[in-house]
Coordinates of C-alpha atoms in Angstrom, one line a residue:
M1 CA -0.2 -22.9 33.0
K2 CA 2.6 -24.6 30.4
D3 CA 2.7 -22.2 27.5
I4 CA 4.6 -21.9 24.3
T5 CA 4.3 -19.7 21.3
V6 CA 5.2 -21.2 17.8
V7 CA 6.6 -18.4 15.8
I8 CA 6.9 -19.2 12.0
G9 CA 9.6 -16.9 10.0
N10 CA 8.7 -16.6 6.4
Y11 CA 10.0 -15.2 3.2
N12 CA 8.5 -16.1 0.0
Y13 CA 7.6 -19.9 0.9
A14 CA 4.1 -19.3 0.2
R15 CA 4.1 -22.9 -1.7
F16 CA 4.6 -24.6 1.8
L17 CA 3.2 -21.5 4.2
R18 CA -0.3 -22.6 4.7
E19 CA 1.0 -26.1 5.2
A20 CA 3.4 -25.1 8.1
I21 CA 0.5 -22.9 9.6
E22 CA -1.9 -25.5 9.9
S23 CA 0.3 -28.3 11.4
A24 CA 1.3 -25.4 14.1
L25 CA -2.7 -24.6 14.3
A26 CA -3.2 -28.8 14.6
N27 CA -0.9 -28.3 18.0
V28 CA -3.5 -25.2 19.4
Q29 CA -6.1 -27.5 18.9
M30 CA -4.8 -30.6 20.6
N31 CA -3.6 -28.7 23.5
A32 CA -7.1 -27.2 23.8
R33 CA -8.7 -30.0 24.9
P34 CA -11.0 -30.0 28.1
G35 CA -8.7 -30.2 31.7
S36 CA -5.1 -29.4 30.0
D37 CA -3.2 -27.2 30.9
E38 CA -1.0 -26.6 28.2
C39 CA -1.9 -23.2 25.9
V40 CA 0.1 -23.1 22.1
R41 CA -0.3 -19.7 20.4
V42 CA 0.5 -19.4 16.7
L43 CA 2.7 -15.7 15.6
V44 CA 3.3 -15.9 12.1
I45 CA 6.1 -13.2 10.8
D46 CA 6.6 -12.4 7.2
D47 CA 9.7 -11.0 6.5
G48 CA 8.9 -8.6 3.5
S49 CA 7.2 -11.3 0.6
T50 CA 6.7 -10.5 -2.4
D51 CA 4.7 -13.5 -3.3
D52 CA 1.0 -14.8 -1.9
S53 CA 2.1 -15.2 1.7
R54 CA 0.0 -12.1 3.2
T55 CA -3.0 -13.3 1.3
I56 CA -2.5 -16.8 3.0
I57 CA -1.3 -15.6 6.4
E58 CA -4.7 -13.2 6.2
S59 CA -6.3 -16.1 5.2
F60 CA -6.2 -17.8 8.7
G61 CA -8.0 -14.8 10.3
E62 CA -7.7 -14.1 14.8
R63 CA -6.4 -17.9 15.0
V64 CA -2.5 -16.7 14.4
T65 CA -1.1 -13.4 14.9
P66 CA 0.6 -12.0 11.8
V67 CA 3.3 -9.5 11.8
F68 CA 4.2 -8.1 8.7
K69 CA 8.0 -6.3 8.2
E70 CA 10.6 -5.2 5.6
N71 CA 12.8 -7.9 4.3
Q72 CA 15.4 -8.0 6.8
G73 CA 16.7 -12.1 6.8
Q74 CA 15.5 -15.0 9.2
S75 CA 18.0 -13.7 12.1
S76 CA 15.8 -10.3 12.4
V77 CA 13.2 -12.4 12.3
Y78 CA 14.2 -14.3 15.4
N79 CA 14.9 -11.1 17.0
L80 CA 11.7 -9.9 16.9
G81 CA 10.3 -12.7 17.6
L82 CA 11.8 -13.1 20.8
A83 CA 10.8 -9.7 21.7
L84 CA 7.0 -10.5 21.4
V85 CA 6.7 -13.4 22.7
Q86 CA 4.7 -13.5 26.0
T87 CA 4.8 -17.4 26.9
E88 CA 7.5 -19.5 29.0
Y89 CA 8.4 -21.3 25.8
V90 CA 9.3 -20.5 21.9
L91 CA 9.7 -23.3 19.0
F92 CA 10.3 -21.3 15.7
L93 CA 9.2 -23.0 12.8
D94 CA 10.5 -22.9 9.3
S95 CA 7.5 -22.1 6.8
D96 CA 8.6 -25.2 4.6
D97 CA 8.5 -27.2 7.9
I98 CA 5.6 -29.0 9.7
L99 CA 5.0 -30.0 13.2
Y100 CA 3.6 -33.2 13.8
P101 CA -0.3 -32.3 16.0
D102 CA 1.5 -33.1 19.6
A103 CA 4.7 -31.8 19.4
C104 CA 4.1 -29.2 21.1
G105 CA 2.6 -31.2 24.0
E106 CA 5.5 -33.5 24.5
V107 CA 7.8 -30.8 24.0
L108 CA 5.8 -28.8 27.0
R109 CA 5.9 -32.4 28.8
A110 CA 9.7 -32.7 28.6
F111 CA 10.4 -29.0 30.0
G112 CA 8.1 -29.9 33.2
S113 CA 10.2 -33.2 33.5
G114 CA 13.1 -31.0 34.7
N115 CA 15.0 -27.4 34.4
Y116 CA 15.9 -27.4 31.0
A117 CA 16.9 -24.5 28.5
K118 CA 16.1 -26.3 25.3
V119 CA 14.2 -29.2 24.1
Q120 CA 14.9 -31.4 20.6
F121 CA 13.9 -33.7 18.8
R122 CA 13.9 -35.6 15.5
L123 CA 12.5 -34.5 12.3
D124 CA 11.4 -36.7 9.2
V125 CA 13.7 -35.9 6.3
I126 CA 10.5 -34.7 3.9
S127 CA 10.4 -34.2 0.1
E128 CA 9.1 -30.8 -1.7
E129 CA 5.5 -32.7 -2.1
G130 CA 5.7 -33.8 1.9
V131 CA 6.6 -37.2 1.4
R132 CA 8.7 -38.8 4.1
T133 CA 12.1 -40.2 3.1
G134 CA 12.3 -42.7 5.7
V135 CA 15.5 -40.6 6.9
R136 CA 15.2 -38.6 10.2
V137 CA 17.6 -36.2 11.8
P138 CA 19.8 -35.5 13.5
H139 CA 21.5 -38.9 13.4
S140 CA 23.3 -38.8 16.7
T141 CA 21.9 -37.7 20.5
P142 CA 23.9 -35.1 22.4
P143 CA 24.5 -35.9 25.9
S144 CA 22.4 -33.1 28.4
D145 CA 25.1 -31.4 29.5
C146 CA 26.4 -29.9 25.6
A147 CA 28.0 -26.7 27.1
A148 CA 31.6 -28.6 28.4
L149 CA 32.1 -29.9 25.0
L150 CA 31.5 -26.9 23.4
R151 CA 33.3 -24.8 25.3
R152 CA 36.3 -27.0 24.2
G153 CA 35.0 -26.1 21.3
W154 CA 32.6 -29.0 19.6
L155 CA 29.4 -28.1 18.3
Y156 CA 26.9 -30.5 19.1
P157 CA 24.2 -32.9 17.2
S158 CA 21.2 -31.1 17.1
P159 CA 18.3 -30.9 14.3
P160 CA 17.5 -28.2 12.1
A161 CA 16.0 -24.9 13.2
S162 CA 12.1 -26.2 13.6
G163 CA 13.1 -29.3 16.0
N164 CA 13.9 -27.3 19.0
A165 CA 12.3 -25.4 21.1
Y166 CA 13.9 -23.0 24.0
R167 CA 13.1 -21.9 27.2
V168 CA 12.6 -17.4 26.1
S169 CA 14.6 -16.2 29.5
A170 CA 17.3 -18.4 28.4
L171 CA 17.7 -17.4 24.7
R172 CA 17.0 -13.7 26.1
S173 CA 20.0 -14.0 27.5
V174 CA 22.5 -14.7 25.1
F175 CA 20.3 -12.4 21.7
P176 CA 19.6 -10.7 20.0
I177 CA 21.7 -11.4 17.2
P178 CA 24.3 -8.5 15.7
M179 CA 22.6 -7.6 12.4
S180 CA 24.7 -7.3 9.6
W181 CA 24.1 -8.2 6.1
Q182 CA 26.2 -11.5 6.5
H183 CA 24.0 -12.5 9.5
R184 CA 20.7 -12.4 7.4
K185 CA 21.1 -16.2 7.4
A186 CA 21.2 -19.1 10.3
A187 CA 19.7 -17.8 13.1
D188 CA 19.2 -20.9 14.2
F189 CA 22.8 -21.8 14.6
F190 CA 23.0 -18.8 17.3
A191 CA 20.2 -20.4 19.4
I192 CA 21.2 -24.2 19.2
Y193 CA 24.9 -23.4 20.0
G194 CA 24.4 -20.3 22.6
I195 CA 21.4 -21.9 24.3
A196 CA 23.7 -24.8 25.3
L197 CA 25.6 -22.7 27.5
T198 CA 22.6 -21.6 29.7
G199 CA 21.2 -24.9 30.5
A200 CA 20.9 -28.2 30.0
I201 CA 19.5 -29.8 26.9
C202 CA 16.9 -32.4 26.5
A203 CA 17.2 -34.7 23.3
L204 CA 13.9 -36.6 23.4
D205 CA 13.9 -39.6 20.2
S206 CA 10.6 -38.9 19.3
T207 CA 10.3 -37.6 15.8
L208 CA 7.5 -34.6 16.1
G209 CA 7.7 -32.7 12.9
G210 CA 9.0 -32.4 9.3
Y211 CA 11.9 -31.6 7.7
R212 CA 11.5 -30.3 3.9
V213 CA 14.1 -30.5 1.7
H214 CA 13.5 -28.9 -1.7
R215 CA 16.4 -27.7 -4.2
K216 CA 16.0 -24.0 -5.6
A217 CA 14.8 -24.1 -9.7
E218 CA 18.3 -23.7 -11.0
D219 CA 19.1 -27.0 -9.3
K220 CA 16.6 -29.0 -10.9
R221 CA 17.9 -28.7 -14.8
G222 CA 18.9 -32.5 -15.5
D223 CA 18.8 -35.5 -14.1
S224 CA 22.1 -35.7 -12.4
I225 CA 22.0 -34.6 -8.4
G226 CA 25.3 -33.1 -9.1
Q227 CA 26.6 -30.7 -6.5
A228 CA 23.5 -29.5 -5.7
G229 CA 22.8 -33.1 -3.7
L230 CA 25.6 -32.4 -1.5
S231 CA 23.8 -29.5 -0.4
L232 CA 23.5 -29.5 3.6
G233 CA 20.5 -27.2 4.1
N234 CA 18.0 -25.8 1.5
C235 CA 19.4 -22.0 1.7
E236 CA 23.0 -22.9 1.1
D237 CA 25.2 -24.8 -1.4
V238 CA 28.6 -26.7 0.2
S239 CA 30.8 -23.2 -1.0
E240 CA 28.7 -21.0 1.1
V241 CA 28.7 -23.2 3.9
E242 CA 32.4 -23.6 4.5
R243 CA 32.9 -19.8 4.3
S244 CA 29.9 -18.9 6.6
F245 CA 30.8 -21.5 9.1
P246 CA 33.5 -19.5 10.6
W247 CA 32.3 -16.0 10.7
R248 CA 29.3 -17.6 12.8
W249 CA 31.5 -18.9 15.2
E250 CA 33.3 -16.0 15.8
T251 CA 29.7 -13.6 16.2
L252 CA 29.1 -16.5 18.8
R253 CA 32.0 -16.4 20.5
H254 CA 31.2 -12.4 20.7
M255 CA 27.8 -12.9 21.7
I256 CA 28.5 -15.0 24.6
R257 CA 31.6 -13.0 26.0
T258 CA 29.3 -10.1 26.1
R259 CA 26.0 -11.6 27.6
L260 CA 27.6 -14.3 29.2
G261 CA 31.1 -13.2 30.1
E262 CA 32.7 -16.4 28.6
D263 CA 35.2 -16.8 26.6
L264 CA 34.6 -19.8 23.7
P265 CA 38.1 -21.0 21.6
A266 CA 39.4 -19.3 19.0
H267 CA 38.5 -22.5 16.1
F268 CA 35.4 -24.7 16.2
I269 CA 35.5 -28.8 15.6
D270 CA 32.4 -30.2 13.5
F271 CA 32.6 -33.2 11.6
S272 CA 29.3 -31.8 9.7
Y273 CA 31.5 -28.5 8.6
E274 CA 34.9 -30.5 7.8
K275 CA 33.2 -33.1 5.9
N276 CA 31.3 -30.2 3.7
R277 CA 34.8 -29.3 2.8
L278 CA 35.7 -32.8 2.0
C279 CA 32.8 -32.7 -0.1
V280 CA 34.1 -29.1 -1.9
R281 CA 37.3 -30.3 -2.4
L282 CA 37.2 -33.9 -3.6
Y283 CA 33.8 -33.8 -5.6
E284 CA 34.6 -34.2 -9.3
A285 CA 38.1 -34.0 -8.4
S286 CA 40.8 -35.8 -10.2
T287 CA 42.2 -39.2 -8.0
V288 CA 45.8 -37.6 -8.2
E289 CA 44.0 -34.7 -6.2
R290 CA 42.3 -36.8 -4.1
W291 CA 44.9 -38.7 -3.3
R292 CA 47.1 -35.5 -2.2
W293 CA 43.9 -33.4 -0.4
L294 CA 43.8 -36.9 1.7
M295 CA 47.2 -37.7 2.4
F296 CA 48.3 -34.1 2.8
E297 CA 45.2 -31.7 3.6
S298 CA 42.7 -33.7 5.6
R299 CA 44.4 -33.5 9.2
R300 CA 41.1 -31.4 10.9
Y301 CA 38.7 -33.6 8.8
F302 CA 40.4 -36.8 10.5
A303 CA 40.4 -35.3 14.0
S304 CA 36.7 -34.4 14.5
L305 CA 36.1 -37.6 12.6
V306 CA 38.1 -40.1 14.9
G307 CA 38.0 -37.7 17.8
N308 CA 33.7 -37.1 17.7
P309 CA 32.6 -37.6 21.3
Y310 CA 28.9 -38.1 20.3
W311 CA 29.5 -41.2 17.8
S312 CA 30.2 -44.7 18.1
A313 CA 33.3 -46.9 17.0
G314 CA 30.9 -48.5 14.4
K315 CA 29.7 -44.9 13.0
K316 CA 32.9 -43.9 13.1
A317 CA 34.2 -47.2 11.2
G318 CA 31.7 -46.7 8.6
A319 CA 32.8 -42.8 8.2
L320 CA 36.1 -43.7 7.6
G321 CA 35.6 -46.8 5.1
L322 CA 33.7 -44.0 3.1
T323 CA 36.2 -41.4 3.3
L324 CA 38.8 -43.9 2.5
M325 CA 36.6 -44.9 -0.9
C326 CA 37.4 -41.4 -2.5
L327 CA 40.9 -43.0 -2.4
I328 CA 39.6 -45.9 -5.6
P329 CA 40.5 -44.4 -9.4
S330 CA 36.5 -44.2 -10.2
R331 CA 34.4 -41.4 -10.6
Q332 CA 31.1 -43.0 -10.1
I333 CA 32.3 -44.7 -6.7
N334 CA 33.4 -41.3 -6.0
H335 CA 30.5 -40.1 -6.3
F336 CA 28.9 -42.5 -4.4
A337 CA 30.9 -41.9 -1.4
L338 CA 30.8 -38.2 -1.1
R339 CA 27.3 -38.2 -1.8
Y340 CA 26.4 -41.0 1.2
I341 CA 29.0 -38.6 3.7
S342 CA 26.9 -35.6 3.0
N343 CA 23.8 -35.5 3.8
P344 CA 20.0 -37.3 4.0
A345 CA 18.6 -36.6 1.2
A346 CA 21.7 -37.6 -0.9
R347 CA 21.4 -41.0 0.9
F348 CA 17.8 -41.1 -0.2
A349 CA 18.1 -40.1 -3.7
M350 CA 20.4 -42.5 -4.0
R351 CA 19.0 -45.6 -2.6
G352 CA 15.5 -44.4 -4.8
S353 CA 17.7 -44.2 -8.2
V354 CA 19.3 -47.4 -7.3
A355 CA 15.8 -49.2 -6.5
A356 CA 14.5 -47.9 -9.8
R357 CA 17.2 -49.3 -11.7
G358 CA 17.0 -52.5 -10.3

């Protein structure tokens, strides 16, 4: 029998949690049909929530396996979940995201079609209310052998946490994540990139879930998207991404060195990270400051764009054109270009705003 555990990690997301659990249980029902050799289990780990999360989890009774622990961050949830699962495969679902009913079935069939360490799939970007925006992530498809490029420092295109399923034995060969205050977040970074060095990756073109983009209460003041519209994730602003990525890479290098006996390059190459640095430097900057940065401090950004092994020439040309729009002495054009470069949610918001005005 092919089996998979959906591990739902939650911290104070009671407003989304029920929908996430119900979406996982829909997969249990879908794969419990007569004649099916696939089994889906649901493990919910609550990381010390102080809202109504416990009541919601307990309302599902024996349909889920609940674990309640003190708050230690997302990495502790991944470490504990991986230690507890007894199935061959695992999928870590963020409690603000959802799975579509046949997600686990398609994932298990993909695992059965080859000797894969990970199966990833696309996610619909959905609004806080659960409405599909028309955007999917990721935008690029990686090769099956991502290890060769990772060994040169290139981070490969991957969906957010909820769009990845792992062979448990492969992930255990890289984990656990070292625990410290700075490792509380972004556990999926270590899983997504560490797993690539243990085996091939299967990238499905199917969209099998929803990635919910929602803004914190403090970011909802006013009508403008502002710099919040440049955020690359729900839990991090653009400045935090710039600070955190280098130590994440260094931690990954340590994990790979001690667990697999390999040495990764001292520096990583990733357009997502470099575009984040671009947005931080140029958003609200004067025309002179934008020209100066693009002329003298953007070498790594353009290297990650032009050398990107996952993009077509047309996509590179489009990104290059948007970047050069930042040289135009217009704040409105600058904001448009940076938001469009930055993330799918911002692109959708801009299209909706333009449509409403039109």
